[in-house]
Coordinates of C-alpha atoms in Angstrom, one line a residue:
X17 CA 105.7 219.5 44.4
X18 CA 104.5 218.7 48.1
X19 CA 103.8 214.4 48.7
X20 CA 101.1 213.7 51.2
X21 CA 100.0 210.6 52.3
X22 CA 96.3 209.5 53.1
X23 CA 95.2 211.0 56.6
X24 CA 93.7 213.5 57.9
X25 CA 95.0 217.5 59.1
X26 CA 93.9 220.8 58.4
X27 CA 93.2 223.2 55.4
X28 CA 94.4 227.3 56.0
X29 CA 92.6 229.1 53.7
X30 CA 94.1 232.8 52.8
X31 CA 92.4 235.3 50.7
X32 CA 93.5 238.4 49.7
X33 CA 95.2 239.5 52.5
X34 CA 92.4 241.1 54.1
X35 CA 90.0 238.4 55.8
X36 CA 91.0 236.4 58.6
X37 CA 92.2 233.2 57.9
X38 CA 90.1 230.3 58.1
X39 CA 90.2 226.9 59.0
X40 CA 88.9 223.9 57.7
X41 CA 89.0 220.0 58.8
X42 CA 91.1 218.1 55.7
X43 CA 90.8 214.6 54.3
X44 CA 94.0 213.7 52.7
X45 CA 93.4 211.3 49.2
X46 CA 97.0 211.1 47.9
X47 CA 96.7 207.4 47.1
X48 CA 95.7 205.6 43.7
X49 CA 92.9 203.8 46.2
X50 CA 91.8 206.8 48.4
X51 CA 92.1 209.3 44.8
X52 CA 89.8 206.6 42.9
X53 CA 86.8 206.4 46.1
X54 CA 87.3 210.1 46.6
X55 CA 83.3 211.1 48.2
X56 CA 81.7 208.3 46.6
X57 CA 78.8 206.5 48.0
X58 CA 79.1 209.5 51.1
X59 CA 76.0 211.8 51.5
X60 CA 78.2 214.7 53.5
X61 CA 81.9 215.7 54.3
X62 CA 82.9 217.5 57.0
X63 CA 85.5 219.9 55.5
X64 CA 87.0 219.4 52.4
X65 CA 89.2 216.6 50.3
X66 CA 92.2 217.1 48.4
X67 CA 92.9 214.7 45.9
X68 CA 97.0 214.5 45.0
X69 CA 98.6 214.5 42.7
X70 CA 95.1 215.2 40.5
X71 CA 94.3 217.8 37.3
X72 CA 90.4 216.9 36.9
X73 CA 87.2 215.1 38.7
X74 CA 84.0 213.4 38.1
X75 CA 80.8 212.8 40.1
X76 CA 79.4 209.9 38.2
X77 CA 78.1 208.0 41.1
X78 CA 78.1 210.6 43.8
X79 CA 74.9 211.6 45.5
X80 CA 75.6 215.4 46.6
X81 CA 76.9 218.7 44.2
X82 CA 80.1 219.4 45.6
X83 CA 82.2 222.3 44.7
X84 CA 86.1 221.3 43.3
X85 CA 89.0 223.5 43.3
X86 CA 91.7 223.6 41.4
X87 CA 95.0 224.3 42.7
X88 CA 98.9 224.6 41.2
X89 CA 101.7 223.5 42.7
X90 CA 102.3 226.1 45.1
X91 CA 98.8 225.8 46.5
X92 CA 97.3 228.3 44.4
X93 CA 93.6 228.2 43.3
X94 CA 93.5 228.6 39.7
X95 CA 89.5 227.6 39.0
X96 CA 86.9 226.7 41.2
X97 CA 83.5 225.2 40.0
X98 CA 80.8 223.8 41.5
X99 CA 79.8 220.3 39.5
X100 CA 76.3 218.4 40.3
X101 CA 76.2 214.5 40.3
X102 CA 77.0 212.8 36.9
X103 CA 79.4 215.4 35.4
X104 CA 82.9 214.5 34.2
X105 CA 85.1 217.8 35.1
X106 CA 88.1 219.0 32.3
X107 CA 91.5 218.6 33.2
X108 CA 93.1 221.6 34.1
X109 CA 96.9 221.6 32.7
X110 CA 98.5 223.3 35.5
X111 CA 96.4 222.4 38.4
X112 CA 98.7 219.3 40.6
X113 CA 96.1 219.1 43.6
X114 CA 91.9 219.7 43.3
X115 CA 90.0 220.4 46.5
X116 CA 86.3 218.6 47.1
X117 CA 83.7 220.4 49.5
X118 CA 80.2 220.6 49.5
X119 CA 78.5 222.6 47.3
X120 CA 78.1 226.1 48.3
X121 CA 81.1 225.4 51.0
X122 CA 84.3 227.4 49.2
X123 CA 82.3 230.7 49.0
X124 CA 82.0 230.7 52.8
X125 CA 85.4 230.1 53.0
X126 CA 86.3 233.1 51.0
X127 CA 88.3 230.0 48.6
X128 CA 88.1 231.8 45.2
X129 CA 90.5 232.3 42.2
X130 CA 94.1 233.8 43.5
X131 CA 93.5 232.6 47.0
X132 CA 96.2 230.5 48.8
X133 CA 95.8 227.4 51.0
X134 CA 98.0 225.8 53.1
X135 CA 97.9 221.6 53.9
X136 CA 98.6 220.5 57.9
X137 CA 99.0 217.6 59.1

């Protein structure tokens, strides 16, 4: 299973093949600290957040919707959902990493079920 540390790099999103890839400015949360704040008490993100080693999310305290992918451990999304403020998300038993965007931010990004992503930094 890929170790990050806290930082910042870039997310690769691939779809089916077909689309162009696309390109997305990455927060890295791999921490206890960094996983535990996460996007509270922030009113945007530039990008997205991927919280690691993580299965499930809550956004008790946050102040926007975001959307929340999950992702195995080859980097595979296996669920995406899109979770207002003061929800507590399921754990998903195979997901090892979960994405955070804005709402309405993964479907631009053509990030759906079966997709691939790829973490630089």
């Amino acid at each position: 299973m890929a170790r990050w540390r806290d930082g910042r790099g870039e997310l690769t999103v691939r779809g089916n093949g077909e689309e162009a890839p696309v390109r997305v400015p990455l927060e890295v949360a791999a921490s206890y600290r960094a996983r535990t704040r996460g996007l509270l008490g922030r009113d945007s993100l530039d990008g997205a957040l991927l919280l690691s080693p993580a299965n499930s999310v809550h956004t008790f305290r946050m102040r926007m919707p975001i959307d929340v992918a999950y992702l195995d451990r080859r980097l595979r999304v296996i669920a995406v959902r899109t979770m207002p403020p003061g929800r507590l998300g399921l754990p998903r038993p195979r997901a090892r990493h979960v994405l955070e965007a804005e709402a309405g931010a993964m479907e631009g990004w053509g990030l759906r079920v079966g997709a691939r992503v790829e973490v630089n930094l």
